[in-house]
mmCIF file of C-alpha atoms in Angstrom:
data_model
loop_
_atom_site.group_PDB
_atom_site.id
_atom_site.type_symbol
_atom_site.label_atom_id
_atom_site.label_comp_id
_atom_site.label_asym_id
_atom_site.label_seq_id
_atom_site.Cartn_x
_atom_site.Cartn_y
_atom_site.Cartn_z
ATOM 1 C CA MET A 18 -0.095 0.055 0.010
ATOM 2 C CA THR A 19 2.069 3.000 -1.172
ATOM 3 C CA THR A 20 0.343 6.651 -0.708
ATOM 4 C CA LEU A 21 1.193 9.355 -3.115
ATOM 5 C CA VAL A 22 1.439 12.521 -1.509
ATOM 6 C CA ILE A 23 0.385 15.909 -3.281
ATOM 7 C CA GLY A 24 1.827 19.329 -1.456
ATOM 8 C CA ALA A 25 4.533 16.942 0.069
ATOM 9 C CA ASN A 26 7.246 20.323 0.207
ATOM 10 C CA GLY A 27 4.257 21.714 2.436
ATOM 11 C CA GLN A 28 4.395 22.981 6.389
ATOM 12 C CA ILE A 29 1.923 19.619 6.759
ATOM 13 C CA GLY A 30 3.125 17.481 3.642
ATOM 14 C CA LYS A 31 6.341 17.130 5.134
ATOM 15 C CA GLN A 32 5.363 16.387 8.967
ATOM 16 C CA PHE A 33 3.552 13.757 7.256
ATOM 17 C CA CYS A 34 6.113 12.110 4.841
ATOM 18 C CA GLU A 35 8.794 12.497 7.928
ATOM 19 C CA GLN A 36 5.936 10.156 10.312
ATOM 20 C CA ALA A 37 4.477 8.187 8.131
ATOM 21 C CA HIS A 38 8.184 7.243 6.845
ATOM 22 C CA GLU A 39 9.704 6.339 10.409
ATOM 23 C CA GLN A 40 6.600 4.288 11.149
ATOM 24 C CA GLY A 41 7.250 2.333 8.791
ATOM 25 C CA LEU A 42 4.642 3.566 5.439
ATOM 26 C CA ALA A 43 5.249 3.249 2.011
ATOM 27 C CA ILE A 44 4.936 6.726 0.796
ATOM 28 C CA LYS A 45 5.916 8.393 -2.133
ATOM 29 C CA ALA A 46 6.144 12.274 -1.770
ATOM 30 C CA MET A 47 5.205 14.704 -5.180
ATOM 31 C CA VAL A 48 7.167 17.726 -5.388
ATOM 32 C CA ARG A 49 7.154 20.444 -7.868
ATOM 33 C CA ARG A 50 10.635 21.460 -8.349
ATOM 34 C CA GLN A 51 14.103 19.117 -8.126
ATOM 35 C CA GLU A 52 15.388 21.235 -5.389
ATOM 36 C CA GLN A 53 12.560 20.330 -3.293
ATOM 37 C CA ALA A 54 13.424 16.997 -3.722
ATOM 38 C CA GLY A 55 16.808 16.509 -1.327
ATOM 39 C CA TRP A 56 14.768 17.003 1.732
ATOM 40 C CA PHE A 57 13.437 13.624 1.097
ATOM 41 C CA LYS A 58 16.131 11.693 -0.409
ATOM 42 C CA GLU A 59 17.964 12.892 2.535
ATOM 43 C CA ARG A 60 15.647 10.747 4.552
ATOM 44 C CA GLY A 61 15.067 7.786 2.693
ATOM 45 C CA ILE A 62 11.585 8.753 1.707
ATOM 46 C CA ASP A 63 10.408 7.808 -2.193
ATOM 47 C CA VAL A 64 10.022 10.965 -4.118
ATOM 48 C CA VAL A 65 8.547 12.216 -8.151
ATOM 49 C CA ILE A 66 8.500 15.358 -9.491
ATOM 50 C CA GLY A 67 4.994 16.040 -10.701
ATOM 51 C CA ASP A 68 3.176 19.638 -11.073
ATOM 52 C CA LEU A 69 -0.349 20.346 -9.896
ATOM 53 C CA GLU A 70 -0.534 22.715 -12.593
ATOM 54 C CA GLY A 71 0.624 20.288 -15.673
ATOM 55 C CA GLU A 72 2.199 16.929 -15.668
ATOM 56 C CA MET A 73 1.656 14.861 -12.940
ATOM 57 C CA GLU A 74 -0.489 10.970 -13.883
ATOM 58 C CA HIS A 75 3.085 9.599 -13.988
ATOM 59 C CA ALA A 76 3.533 10.124 -10.162
ATOM 60 C CA PHE A 77 0.305 8.176 -9.543
ATOM 61 C CA GLU A 78 1.845 4.944 -10.646
ATOM 62 C CA GLY A 79 2.271 2.603 -8.495
ATOM 63 C CA CYS A 80 0.514 4.234 -6.060
ATOM 64 C CA ASP A 81 -2.357 2.782 -3.626
ATOM 65 C CA GLU A 82 -3.635 6.099 -2.129
ATOM 66 C CA VAL A 83 -3.804 9.630 -2.320
ATOM 67 C CA VAL A 84 -3.203 12.546 0.237
ATOM 68 C CA PHE A 85 -3.788 15.980 -0.729
ATOM 69 C CA THR A 86 -1.927 18.231 1.416
ATOM 70 C CA ALA A 87 -1.079 21.368 -1.355
ATOM 71 C CA GLY A 88 -2.171 24.076 -0.510
ATOM 72 C CA SER A 89 -1.634 27.770 -2.825
ATOM 73 C CA GLY A 90 -0.383 29.172 0.784
ATOM 74 C CA PRO A 91 -0.902 32.649 1.921
ATOM 75 C CA HIS A 92 1.870 34.366 -0.428
ATOM 76 C CA THR A 93 0.006 33.848 -3.378
ATOM 77 C CA GLY A 94 -3.705 35.184 -4.404
ATOM 78 C CA PRO A 95 -7.201 33.859 -4.928
ATOM 79 C CA ASP A 96 -6.194 32.785 -8.708
ATOM 80 C CA LYS A 97 -3.687 30.286 -7.567
ATOM 81 C CA THR A 98 -6.712 29.247 -4.908
ATOM 82 C CA LEU A 99 -8.274 28.501 -8.266
ATOM 83 C CA LEU A 100 -5.468 26.385 -9.947
ATOM 84 C CA ILE A 101 -4.143 24.631 -7.232
ATOM 85 C CA ASP A 102 -6.679 24.163 -3.841
ATOM 86 C CA LEU A 103 -9.675 23.866 -6.113
ATOM 87 C CA TYR A 104 -9.127 22.397 -10.059
ATOM 88 C CA GLY A 105 -5.601 20.795 -8.554
ATOM 89 C CA ALA A 106 -7.482 19.166 -5.853
ATOM 90 C CA ILE A 107 -10.464 17.704 -8.877
ATOM 91 C CA ARG A 108 -7.869 16.561 -11.568
ATOM 92 C CA THR A 109 -6.176 15.175 -8.891
ATOM 93 C CA ALA A 110 -9.231 13.093 -7.976
ATOM 94 C CA ASP A 111 -9.907 12.245 -11.599
ATOM 95 C CA ILE A 112 -7.184 10.977 -12.059
ATOM 96 C CA ALA A 113 -7.066 8.617 -8.783
ATOM 97 C CA LYS A 114 -10.449 7.792 -9.956
ATOM 98 C CA ALA A 115 -9.161 7.065 -13.379
ATOM 99 C CA LYS A 116 -6.006 5.038 -12.413
ATOM 100 C CA GLY A 117 -8.201 2.465 -9.964
ATOM 101 C CA LEU A 118 -6.506 4.022 -6.663
ATOM 102 C CA ALA A 119 -8.520 2.400 -3.231
ATOM 103 C CA ARG A 120 -8.858 6.063 -1.471
ATOM 104 C CA TYR A 121 -8.420 9.757 -1.383
ATOM 105 C CA ILE A 122 -7.329 11.475 1.698
ATOM 106 C CA MET A 123 -8.293 15.260 1.603
ATOM 107 C CA VAL A 124 -6.979 17.837 3.703
ATOM 108 C CA SER A 125 -9.713 20.445 3.877
ATOM 109 C CA ALA A 126 -10.414 23.011 6.076
ATOM 110 C CA ILE A 127 -12.890 23.369 9.277
ATOM 111 C CA ARG A 128 -16.388 24.524 8.055
ATOM 112 C CA ALA A 129 -15.459 24.517 4.810
ATOM 113 C CA GLU A 130 -19.413 23.633 4.106
ATOM 114 C CA GLN A 131 -19.821 27.246 4.906
ATOM 115 C CA PRO A 132 -18.157 29.391 2.945
ATOM 116 C CA LEU A 133 -20.238 32.396 4.009
ATOM 117 C CA GLU A 134 -19.871 31.502 7.405
ATOM 118 C CA ALA A 135 -16.149 32.696 7.502
ATOM 119 C CA PRO A 136 -14.846 35.562 7.822
ATOM 120 C CA GLU A 137 -14.884 37.753 4.431
ATOM 121 C CA LYS A 138 -11.552 37.492 3.714
ATOM 122 C CA MET A 139 -11.383 33.658 4.220
ATOM 123 C CA ARG A 140 -14.603 33.298 2.341
ATOM 124 C CA PRO A 141 -12.747 32.557 -1.357
ATOM 125 C CA TYR A 142 -10.591 30.060 0.293
ATOM 126 C CA MET A 143 -13.178 28.432 1.599
ATOM 127 C CA ALA A 144 -15.263 28.288 -1.444
ATOM 128 C CA ALA A 145 -12.752 26.421 -3.011
ATOM 129 C CA LYS A 146 -11.990 23.825 -0.477
ATOM 130 C CA PHE A 147 -15.896 23.515 -0.436
ATOM 131 C CA ALA A 148 -16.219 22.989 -4.150
ATOM 132 C CA ALA A 149 -13.103 20.467 -3.878
ATOM 133 C CA ASP A 150 -14.570 18.608 -1.181
ATOM 134 C CA ARG A 151 -18.392 18.180 -2.894
ATOM 135 C CA HIS A 152 -16.171 17.184 -6.225
ATOM 136 C CA LEU A 153 -14.438 14.537 -4.121
ATOM 137 C CA GLU A 154 -17.990 13.562 -2.518
ATOM 138 C CA SER A 155 -19.100 12.418 -5.704
ATOM 139 C CA ALA A 156 -15.748 11.461 -7.325
ATOM 140 C CA GLY A 157 -16.691 7.762 -7.198
ATOM 141 C CA ILE A 158 -13.873 6.907 -4.779
ATOM 142 C CA PRO A 159 -13.381 6.483 -1.574
ATOM 143 C CA TYR A 160 -12.452 9.249 0.930
ATOM 144 C CA VAL A 161 -11.859 10.516 3.690
ATOM 145 C CA ILE A 162 -11.740 14.560 4.504
ATOM 146 C CA LEU A 163 -9.925 15.664 7.237
ATOM 147 C CA LYS A 164 -10.975 19.324 8.143
ATOM 148 C CA PRO A 165 -8.729 21.082 10.526
ATOM 149 C CA GLY A 166 -9.254 24.383 12.688
ATOM 150 C CA PRO A 167 -6.733 27.081 12.145
ATOM 151 C CA LEU A 168 -3.013 25.707 11.878
ATOM 152 C CA THR A 169 -0.711 26.326 14.374
ATOM 153 C CA ASN A 170 3.134 25.503 14.637
ATOM 154 C CA GLU A 171 2.983 24.453 18.345
ATOM 155 C CA ALA A 172 4.961 20.759 19.570
ATOM 156 C CA PRO A 173 1.995 17.986 18.723
ATOM 157 C CA THR A 174 -0.683 16.953 21.523
ATOM 158 C CA HIS A 175 -1.842 14.024 20.347
ATOM 159 C CA GLY A 176 -4.704 14.768 21.272
ATOM 160 C CA PHE A 177 -7.912 15.235 19.254
ATOM 161 C CA VAL A 178 -11.865 16.956 19.410
ATOM 162 C CA ASP A 179 -13.983 16.874 16.587
ATOM 163 C CA SER A 180 -16.260 20.167 17.474
ATOM 164 C CA MET A 181 -15.707 24.043 18.214
ATOM 165 C CA GLU A 182 -18.067 22.934 21.530
ATOM 166 C CA ASP A 183 -15.897 20.592 22.441
ATOM 167 C CA SER A 184 -12.906 22.275 22.324
ATOM 168 C CA SER A 185 -10.844 24.700 24.573
ATOM 169 C CA SER A 186 -7.966 25.412 22.302
ATOM 170 C CA GLN A 187 -9.859 26.352 18.811
ATOM 171 C CA SER A 188 -7.331 25.499 16.840
ATOM 172 C CA ILE A 189 -5.135 22.443 15.671
ATOM 173 C CA THR A 190 -1.329 22.017 14.935
ATOM 174 C CA ARG A 191 0.224 21.400 12.107
ATOM 175 C CA ALA A 192 2.535 18.312 13.858
ATOM 176 C CA ASP A 193 -1.113 16.945 14.915
ATOM 177 C CA VAL A 194 -2.750 17.383 11.461
ATOM 178 C CA ALA A 195 -0.103 15.095 10.274
ATOM 179 C CA TYR A 196 -0.401 12.579 13.160
ATOM 180 C CA ALA A 197 -3.964 12.113 11.990
ATOM 181 C CA LEU A 198 -2.937 11.680 8.355
ATOM 182 C CA VAL A 199 -0.728 8.544 9.394
ATOM 183 C CA HIS A 200 -3.873 7.148 11.339
ATOM 184 C CA VAL A 201 -5.761 7.866 8.600
ATOM 185 C CA ALA A 202 -2.869 6.028 6.623
ATOM 186 C CA LYS A 203 -2.389 3.085 8.902
ATOM 187 C CA THR A 204 -6.616 2.129 8.919
ATOM 188 C CA PRO A 205 -7.406 1.350 5.159
ATOM 189 C CA ASP A 206 -10.739 0.283 6.148
ATOM 190 C CA LEU A 207 -11.605 4.287 6.970
ATOM 191 C CA LYS A 208 -14.090 5.578 3.994
ATOM 192 C CA ASN A 209 -16.001 8.203 2.816
ATOM 193 C CA ARG A 210 -16.090 9.418 6.021
ATOM 194 C CA SER A 211 -15.307 13.489 6.544
ATOM 195 C CA VAL A 212 -14.095 14.763 10.315
ATOM 196 C CA THR A 213 -13.436 18.101 11.824
ATOM 197 C CA LEU A 214 -9.635 18.118 13.539
ATOM 198 C CA LEU A 215 -9.218 20.567 16.558
ATOM 199 C CA ASN A 216 -6.614 20.004 19.594
ATOM 200 C CA GLY A 217 -8.606 18.239 22.540
ATOM 201 C CA ASP A 218 -8.062 15.533 24.599
ATOM 202 C CA ARG A 219 -9.519 12.192 22.586
ATOM 203 C CA PRO A 220 -7.213 9.818 21.162
ATOM 204 C CA ILE A 221 -7.447 10.225 17.108
ATOM 205 C CA ASP A 222 -9.201 6.608 16.984
ATOM 206 C CA THR A 223 -11.773 7.885 18.772
ATOM 207 C CA LEU A 224 -12.762 10.321 15.967
ATOM 208 C CA LEU A 225 -11.525 8.191 13.225
ATOM 209 C CA ARG A 226 -12.767 4.688 13.906
ATOM 210 C CA MET B 20 -43.055 27.854 -17.083
ATOM 211 C CA THR B 21 -41.017 30.185 -15.202
ATOM 212 C CA THR B 22 -37.580 31.264 -15.990
ATOM 213 C CA LEU B 23 -35.206 32.881 -12.929
ATOM 214 C CA VAL B 24 -32.443 34.868 -14.563
ATOM 215 C CA ILE B 25 -29.384 34.632 -12.362
ATOM 216 C CA GLY B 26 -27.316 37.352 -13.445
ATOM 217 C CA ALA B 27 -29.795 39.409 -15.048
ATOM 218 C CA ASN B 28 -28.167 43.112 -14.861
ATOM 219 C CA GLY B 29 -24.994 41.727 -16.676
ATOM 220 C CA GLN B 30 -24.864 42.533 -20.924
ATOM 221 C CA ILE B 31 -25.934 39.063 -21.320
ATOM 222 C CA GLY B 32 -28.839 38.900 -18.452
ATOM 223 C CA LYS B 33 -30.333 42.230 -19.870
ATOM 224 C CA GLN B 34 -30.049 41.133 -23.452
ATOM 225 C CA PHE B 35 -31.671 37.600 -22.419
ATOM 226 C CA CYS B 36 -34.603 39.248 -20.587
ATOM 227 C CA GLU B 37 -35.478 42.079 -22.635
ATOM 228 C CA GLN B 38 -35.503 39.229 -25.913
ATOM 229 C CA ALA B 39 -37.370 36.525 -23.518
ATOM 230 C CA HIS B 40 -39.760 39.018 -22.293
ATOM 231 C CA GLU B 41 -40.754 40.227 -26.055
ATOM 232 C CA GLN B 42 -41.107 36.749 -26.844
ATOM 233 C CA GLY B 43 -43.450 36.371 -24.632
ATOM 234 C CA LEU B 44 -41.601 34.085 -22.013
ATOM 235 C CA ALA B 45 -42.210 34.118 -18.416
ATOM 236 C CA ILE B 46 -38.774 35.113 -16.748
ATOM 237 C CA LYS B 47 -38.240 36.840 -13.058
ATOM 238 C CA ALA B 48 -34.736 38.796 -12.873
ATOM 239 C CA MET B 49 -32.684 38.401 -10.213
ATOM 240 C CA VAL B 50 -31.119 41.592 -9.324
ATOM 241 C CA ARG B 51 -28.554 42.385 -6.098
ATOM 242 C CA ARG B 52 -29.643 46.030 -5.614
ATOM 243 C CA GLN B 53 -33.293 47.939 -5.452
ATOM 244 C CA GLU B 54 -31.879 50.291 -7.732
ATOM 245 C CA GLN B 55 -30.965 47.891 -10.684
ATOM 246 C CA ALA B 56 -34.458 46.586 -10.286
ATOM 247 C CA GLY B 57 -35.617 50.202 -12.306
ATOM 248 C CA TRP B 58 -34.469 48.709 -15.913
ATOM 249 C CA PHE B 59 -36.424 45.783 -15.493
ATOM 250 C CA LYS B 60 -39.639 47.245 -14.261
ATOM 251 C CA GLU B 61 -39.617 50.225 -16.605
ATOM 252 C CA ARG B 62 -40.211 47.205 -19.295
ATOM 253 C CA GLY B 63 -42.644 45.137 -17.594
ATOM 254 C CA ILE B 64 -40.427 42.648 -16.322
ATOM 255 C CA ASP B 65 -40.870 41.084 -12.877
ATOM 256 C CA VAL B 66 -38.097 41.506 -10.914
ATOM 257 C CA VAL B 67 -37.017 40.204 -7.454
ATOM 258 C CA ILE B 68 -33.497 41.039 -5.174
ATOM 259 C CA GLY B 69 -31.508 38.629 -4.218
ATOM 260 C CA ASP B 70 -27.926 38.502 -3.498
ATOM 261 C CA LEU B 71 -25.634 35.559 -4.790
ATOM 262 C CA GLU B 72 -23.052 36.018 -1.434
ATOM 263 C CA GLY B 73 -26.187 36.190 0.581
ATOM 264 C CA GLU B 74 -30.131 35.592 0.481
ATOM 265 C CA MET B 75 -31.676 34.441 -2.276
ATOM 266 C CA GLU B 76 -33.751 31.059 -1.654
ATOM 267 C CA HIS B 77 -36.913 32.992 -1.684
ATOM 268 C CA ALA B 78 -35.936 34.365 -5.600
ATOM 269 C CA PHE B 79 -36.506 30.338 -6.585
ATOM 270 C CA GLU B 80 -40.619 30.479 -5.286
ATOM 271 C CA GLY B 81 -42.776 29.832 -8.248
ATOM 272 C CA CYS B 82 -39.774 29.794 -10.843
ATOM 273 C CA ASP B 83 -39.910 26.407 -12.766
ATOM 274 C CA GLU B 84 -36.161 27.054 -14.327
ATOM 275 C CA VAL B 85 -33.063 28.606 -13.871
ATOM 276 C CA VAL B 86 -30.975 30.593 -16.382
ATOM 277 C CA PHE B 87 -27.258 31.435 -14.460
ATOM 278 C CA THR B 88 -26.006 34.410 -16.604
ATOM 279 C CA ALA B 89 -23.482 35.662 -13.786
ATOM 280 C CA GLY B 90 -19.906 36.338 -13.870
ATOM 281 C CA SER B 91 -17.933 38.419 -11.378
ATOM 282 C CA GLY B 92 -16.733 40.204 -14.045
ATOM 283 C CA PRO B 93 -13.324 41.975 -15.186
ATOM 284 C CA HIS B 94 -13.550 44.333 -13.006
ATOM 285 C CA THR B 95 -13.220 42.232 -10.376
ATOM 286 C CA GLY B 96 -10.333 40.097 -9.059
ATOM 287 C CA PRO B 97 -10.114 36.084 -8.634
ATOM 288 C CA ASP B 98 -11.483 36.488 -5.031
ATOM 289 C CA LYS B 99 -14.829 37.210 -6.617
ATOM 290 C CA THR B 100 -14.593 34.401 -9.153
ATOM 291 C CA LEU B 101 -14.672 32.083 -6.438
ATOM 292 C CA LEU B 102 -17.699 33.444 -5.138
ATOM 293 C CA ILE B 103 -19.822 34.432 -7.833
ATOM 294 C CA ASP B 104 -18.668 32.291 -10.245
ATOM 295 C CA LEU B 105 -18.120 29.407 -8.529
ATOM 296 C CA TYR B 106 -19.601 28.950 -5.404
ATOM 297 C CA GLY B 107 -22.777 31.464 -6.831
ATOM 298 C CA ALA B 108 -23.192 28.655 -9.296
ATOM 299 C CA ILE B 109 -22.979 25.887 -7.389
ATOM 300 C CA ARG B 110 -24.973 27.216 -4.331
ATOM 301 C CA THR B 111 -27.969 28.159 -7.064
ATOM 302 C CA ALA B 112 -27.537 24.620 -8.411
ATOM 303 C CA ASP B 113 -28.492 23.209 -5.064
ATOM 304 C CA ILE B 114 -31.223 25.377 -4.102
ATOM 305 C CA ALA B 115 -32.675 24.263 -8.016
ATOM 306 C CA LYS B 116 -32.478 20.832 -7.078
ATOM 307 C CA ALA B 117 -33.827 21.306 -3.411
ATOM 308 C CA LYS B 118 -36.509 23.101 -4.424
ATOM 309 C CA GLY B 119 -37.060 20.401 -7.505
ATOM 310 C CA LEU B 120 -36.731 23.020 -10.426
ATOM 311 C CA ALA B 121 -37.130 21.326 -13.947
ATOM 312 C CA ARG B 122 -34.397 22.536 -15.461
ATOM 313 C CA TYR B 123 -30.535 24.632 -14.990
ATOM 314 C CA ILE B 124 -29.399 26.433 -17.819
ATOM 315 C CA MET B 125 -25.494 27.221 -17.101
ATOM 316 C CA VAL B 126 -24.083 29.805 -19.562
ATOM 317 C CA SER B 127 -20.302 28.842 -19.099
ATOM 318 C CA ALA B 128 -17.367 28.981 -21.534
ATOM 319 C CA ILE B 129 -15.074 27.157 -24.230
ATOM 320 C CA ARG B 130 -12.926 24.759 -23.513
ATOM 321 C CA ALA B 131 -13.884 25.570 -19.671
ATOM 322 C CA GLU B 132 -13.493 21.811 -19.509
ATOM 323 C CA GLN B 133 -9.634 22.611 -20.236
ATOM 324 C CA PRO B 134 -8.911 25.148 -17.800
ATOM 325 C CA LEU B 135 -5.121 24.316 -18.166
ATOM 326 C CA GLU B 136 -5.143 24.511 -22.295
ATOM 327 C CA ALA B 137 -6.257 28.728 -22.010
ATOM 328 C CA PRO B 138 -4.150 30.994 -22.103
ATOM 329 C CA GLU B 139 -2.620 31.575 -17.935
ATOM 330 C CA LYS B 140 -4.189 34.589 -17.647
ATOM 331 C CA MET B 141 -7.749 32.686 -17.774
ATOM 332 C CA ARG B 142 -6.956 29.928 -16.444
ATOM 333 C CA PRO B 143 -8.311 30.694 -13.033
ATOM 334 C CA TYR B 144 -11.407 31.715 -14.594
ATOM 335 C CA MET B 145 -11.628 28.846 -16.395
ATOM 336 C CA ALA B 146 -10.884 26.589 -13.450
ATOM 337 C CA ALA B 147 -14.263 28.078 -11.544
ATOM 338 C CA LYS B 148 -16.195 27.541 -14.768
ATOM 339 C CA PHE B 149 -14.827 23.646 -15.466
ATOM 340 C CA ALA B 150 -15.815 22.928 -11.734
ATOM 341 C CA ALA B 151 -19.081 24.847 -11.672
ATOM 342 C CA ASP B 152 -19.885 22.803 -14.785
ATOM 343 C CA ARG B 153 -18.914 19.519 -13.332
ATOM 344 C CA HIS B 154 -20.892 19.914 -10.285
ATOM 345 C CA LEU B 155 -24.207 20.969 -12.532
ATOM 346 C CA GLU B 156 -23.843 17.737 -14.767
ATOM 347 C CA SER B 157 -23.453 15.747 -11.818
ATOM 348 C CA ALA B 158 -25.987 17.673 -9.257
ATOM 349 C CA GLY B 159 -29.260 16.177 -10.261
ATOM 350 C CA ILE B 160 -31.415 18.230 -11.654
ATOM 351 C CA PRO B 161 -31.700 18.476 -16.376
ATOM 352 C CA TYR B 162 -29.292 20.800 -17.530
ATOM 353 C CA VAL B 163 -27.971 22.528 -20.694
ATOM 354 C CA ILE B 164 -24.582 24.733 -20.686
ATOM 355 C CA LEU B 165 -23.518 26.958 -23.204
ATOM 356 C CA LYS B 166 -20.349 27.646 -23.764
ATOM 357 C CA PRO B 167 -19.460 30.829 -26.068
ATOM 358 C CA GLY B 168 -16.330 31.706 -27.189
ATOM 359 C CA PRO B 169 -15.275 35.082 -26.620
ATOM 360 C CA LEU B 170 -17.512 37.903 -26.298
ATOM 361 C CA THR B 171 -18.089 40.561 -28.360
ATOM 362 C CA ASN B 172 -20.806 43.792 -28.265
ATOM 363 C CA GLU B 173 -21.655 43.011 -31.972
ATOM 364 C CA ALA B 174 -24.696 43.063 -33.888
ATOM 365 C CA PRO B 175 -26.671 39.643 -33.631
ATOM 366 C CA THR B 176 -26.322 37.591 -36.371
ATOM 367 C CA HIS B 177 -28.276 34.717 -35.279
ATOM 368 C CA GLY B 178 -26.233 31.900 -36.515
ATOM 369 C CA PHE B 179 -23.643 29.598 -34.724
ATOM 370 C CA VAL B 180 -21.330 26.445 -35.227
ATOM 371 C CA ASP B 181 -20.117 24.563 -32.560
ATOM 372 C CA SER B 182 -16.674 24.227 -33.349
ATOM 373 C CA MET B 183 -14.076 26.129 -33.255
ATOM 374 C CA GLU B 184 -12.988 24.385 -36.567
ATOM 375 C CA ASP B 185 -16.139 25.505 -38.171
ATOM 376 C CA SER B 186 -16.441 29.272 -37.189
ATOM 377 C CA SER B 187 -14.832 31.804 -39.472
ATOM 378 C CA SER B 188 -15.153 34.378 -36.718
ATOM 379 C CA GLN B 189 -13.609 32.855 -33.809
ATOM 380 C CA SER B 190 -16.115 34.874 -31.308
ATOM 381 C CA ILE B 191 -19.413 35.564 -30.625
ATOM 382 C CA THR B 192 -21.768 38.248 -29.700
ATOM 383 C CA ARG B 193 -23.606 38.835 -26.606
ATOM 384 C CA ALA B 194 -27.022 39.282 -28.648
ATOM 385 C CA ASP B 195 -26.387 35.879 -30.011
ATOM 386 C CA VAL B 196 -25.927 34.237 -26.506
ATOM 387 C CA ALA B 197 -29.040 35.817 -25.836
ATOM 388 C CA TYR B 198 -30.454 34.724 -28.633
ATOM 389 C CA ALA B 199 -29.281 31.222 -27.863
ATOM 390 C CA LEU B 200 -30.596 31.292 -24.323
ATOM 391 C CA VAL B 201 -34.050 32.021 -25.627
ATOM 392 C CA HIS B 202 -34.136 29.078 -27.865
ATOM 393 C CA VAL B 203 -33.411 27.051 -24.783
ATOM 394 C CA ALA B 204 -35.907 28.398 -22.918
ATOM 395 C CA LYS B 205 -38.751 27.607 -25.194
ATOM 396 C CA THR B 206 -37.377 24.168 -25.960
ATOM 397 C CA PRO B 207 -38.553 22.744 -22.866
ATOM 398 C CA ASP B 208 -37.428 19.246 -23.919
ATOM 399 C CA LEU B 209 -33.525 20.000 -23.874
ATOM 400 C CA LYS B 210 -32.038 18.224 -21.165
ATOM 401 C CA ASN B 211 -28.630 17.374 -20.143
ATOM 402 C CA ARG B 212 -26.292 18.681 -23.217
ATOM 403 C CA SER B 213 -23.606 20.357 -23.436
ATOM 404 C CA VAL B 214 -22.843 22.441 -26.675
ATOM 405 C CA THR B 215 -19.758 25.149 -27.508
ATOM 406 C CA LEU B 216 -21.265 28.207 -28.954
ATOM 407 C CA LEU B 217 -19.749 30.822 -31.788
ATOM 408 C CA ASN B 218 -20.661 33.119 -34.376
ATOM 409 C CA GLY B 219 -21.147 30.870 -38.300
ATOM 410 C CA ASP B 220 -23.818 30.032 -40.531
ATOM 411 C CA ARG B 221 -26.117 27.253 -38.890
ATOM 412 C CA PRO B 222 -29.584 28.314 -37.358
ATOM 413 C CA ILE B 223 -29.688 27.942 -33.029
ATOM 414 C CA ASP B 224 -31.804 24.659 -33.431
ATOM 415 C CA THR B 225 -29.251 22.611 -35.846
ATOM 416 C CA LEU B 226 -27.094 22.727 -32.865
ATOM 417 C CA LEU B 227 -29.592 22.247 -29.961
ATOM 418 C CA ARG B 228 -32.353 20.177 -30.510
#
């Protein structure tokens, strides 16, 4: 069971790759540029060059599932949100479906199902995540959608809740999102589930089993 | 049979409303602001205030189908493309489906099915149109998708082709897109069809029957 990691060079992507590799999971990190590959190779992680806005079908060869944790990020505008977070997500789900992959694991965002409820500045991004999730849910490939709350760079806690009401922190560390992704990757039976993720006091397997 | 026109105040929207009303079709024009309503009222066209980024469900009452010709336009950025062309389209299709409307008629764009083939500047817009069309195709409501080529403000020709190869003009007048929409509105049996529109030498009913 090999997991293709799309957005491997991102903050969550790198932490997922590191944790998954340490635990012996087979992963393949897709990065856009050759100079991004070294970080993965140094750690013994399989890496492939692929472009979410260009050629990438070859990256799916030999893979059984996808983790999508790509994001255009805060340093680009909504034009890239459309091309990466929306269209990149749709296209990868279509490729995964066409190639018969077993599962697609999406990193979405808390409350992406209600873009107009978000703060005004966040609404365009949430609309992209909403549409990407909706597409995945109807694409015909088994999926898991993780919807983390506001992300922080604090140390991992390995504690979670799936609702704002149950959470004292109202945020989640990127390390814990990566940890949750590893749990999903280790649980191949987990399918067609969508779950909110915030830091809290419960083990991940009580939210996702 | 009443058609709700979403984006009625746009360039194609106004021409569609005018042509449809002249031909005796029942339409209801949805506009965002009260001061936009006068143009329609003067012509005897039913009008309703509704906001694609806010309250609009009431506008669907008493309507049997939707024409979606809203676009955030060239004076706003891709943030509005995400909220209007993408999320507005998805949300209206969901409302139309939930309310049991008979048909959803979408004004899309030529080659929206291949966003990465578009000139770089157009790709984010095409990604939004692509995703909106894909959603509509799987939303469970009968649809017609018109995909006009580059739009001009020339006089109508009432002549069409559905392929770049057959067209000498490589463009289409907004008046002719409106004319094609009227044809669709007058042909309720037309369902689950997607067609490219360029000016050419054929009558509209040879492309859409």
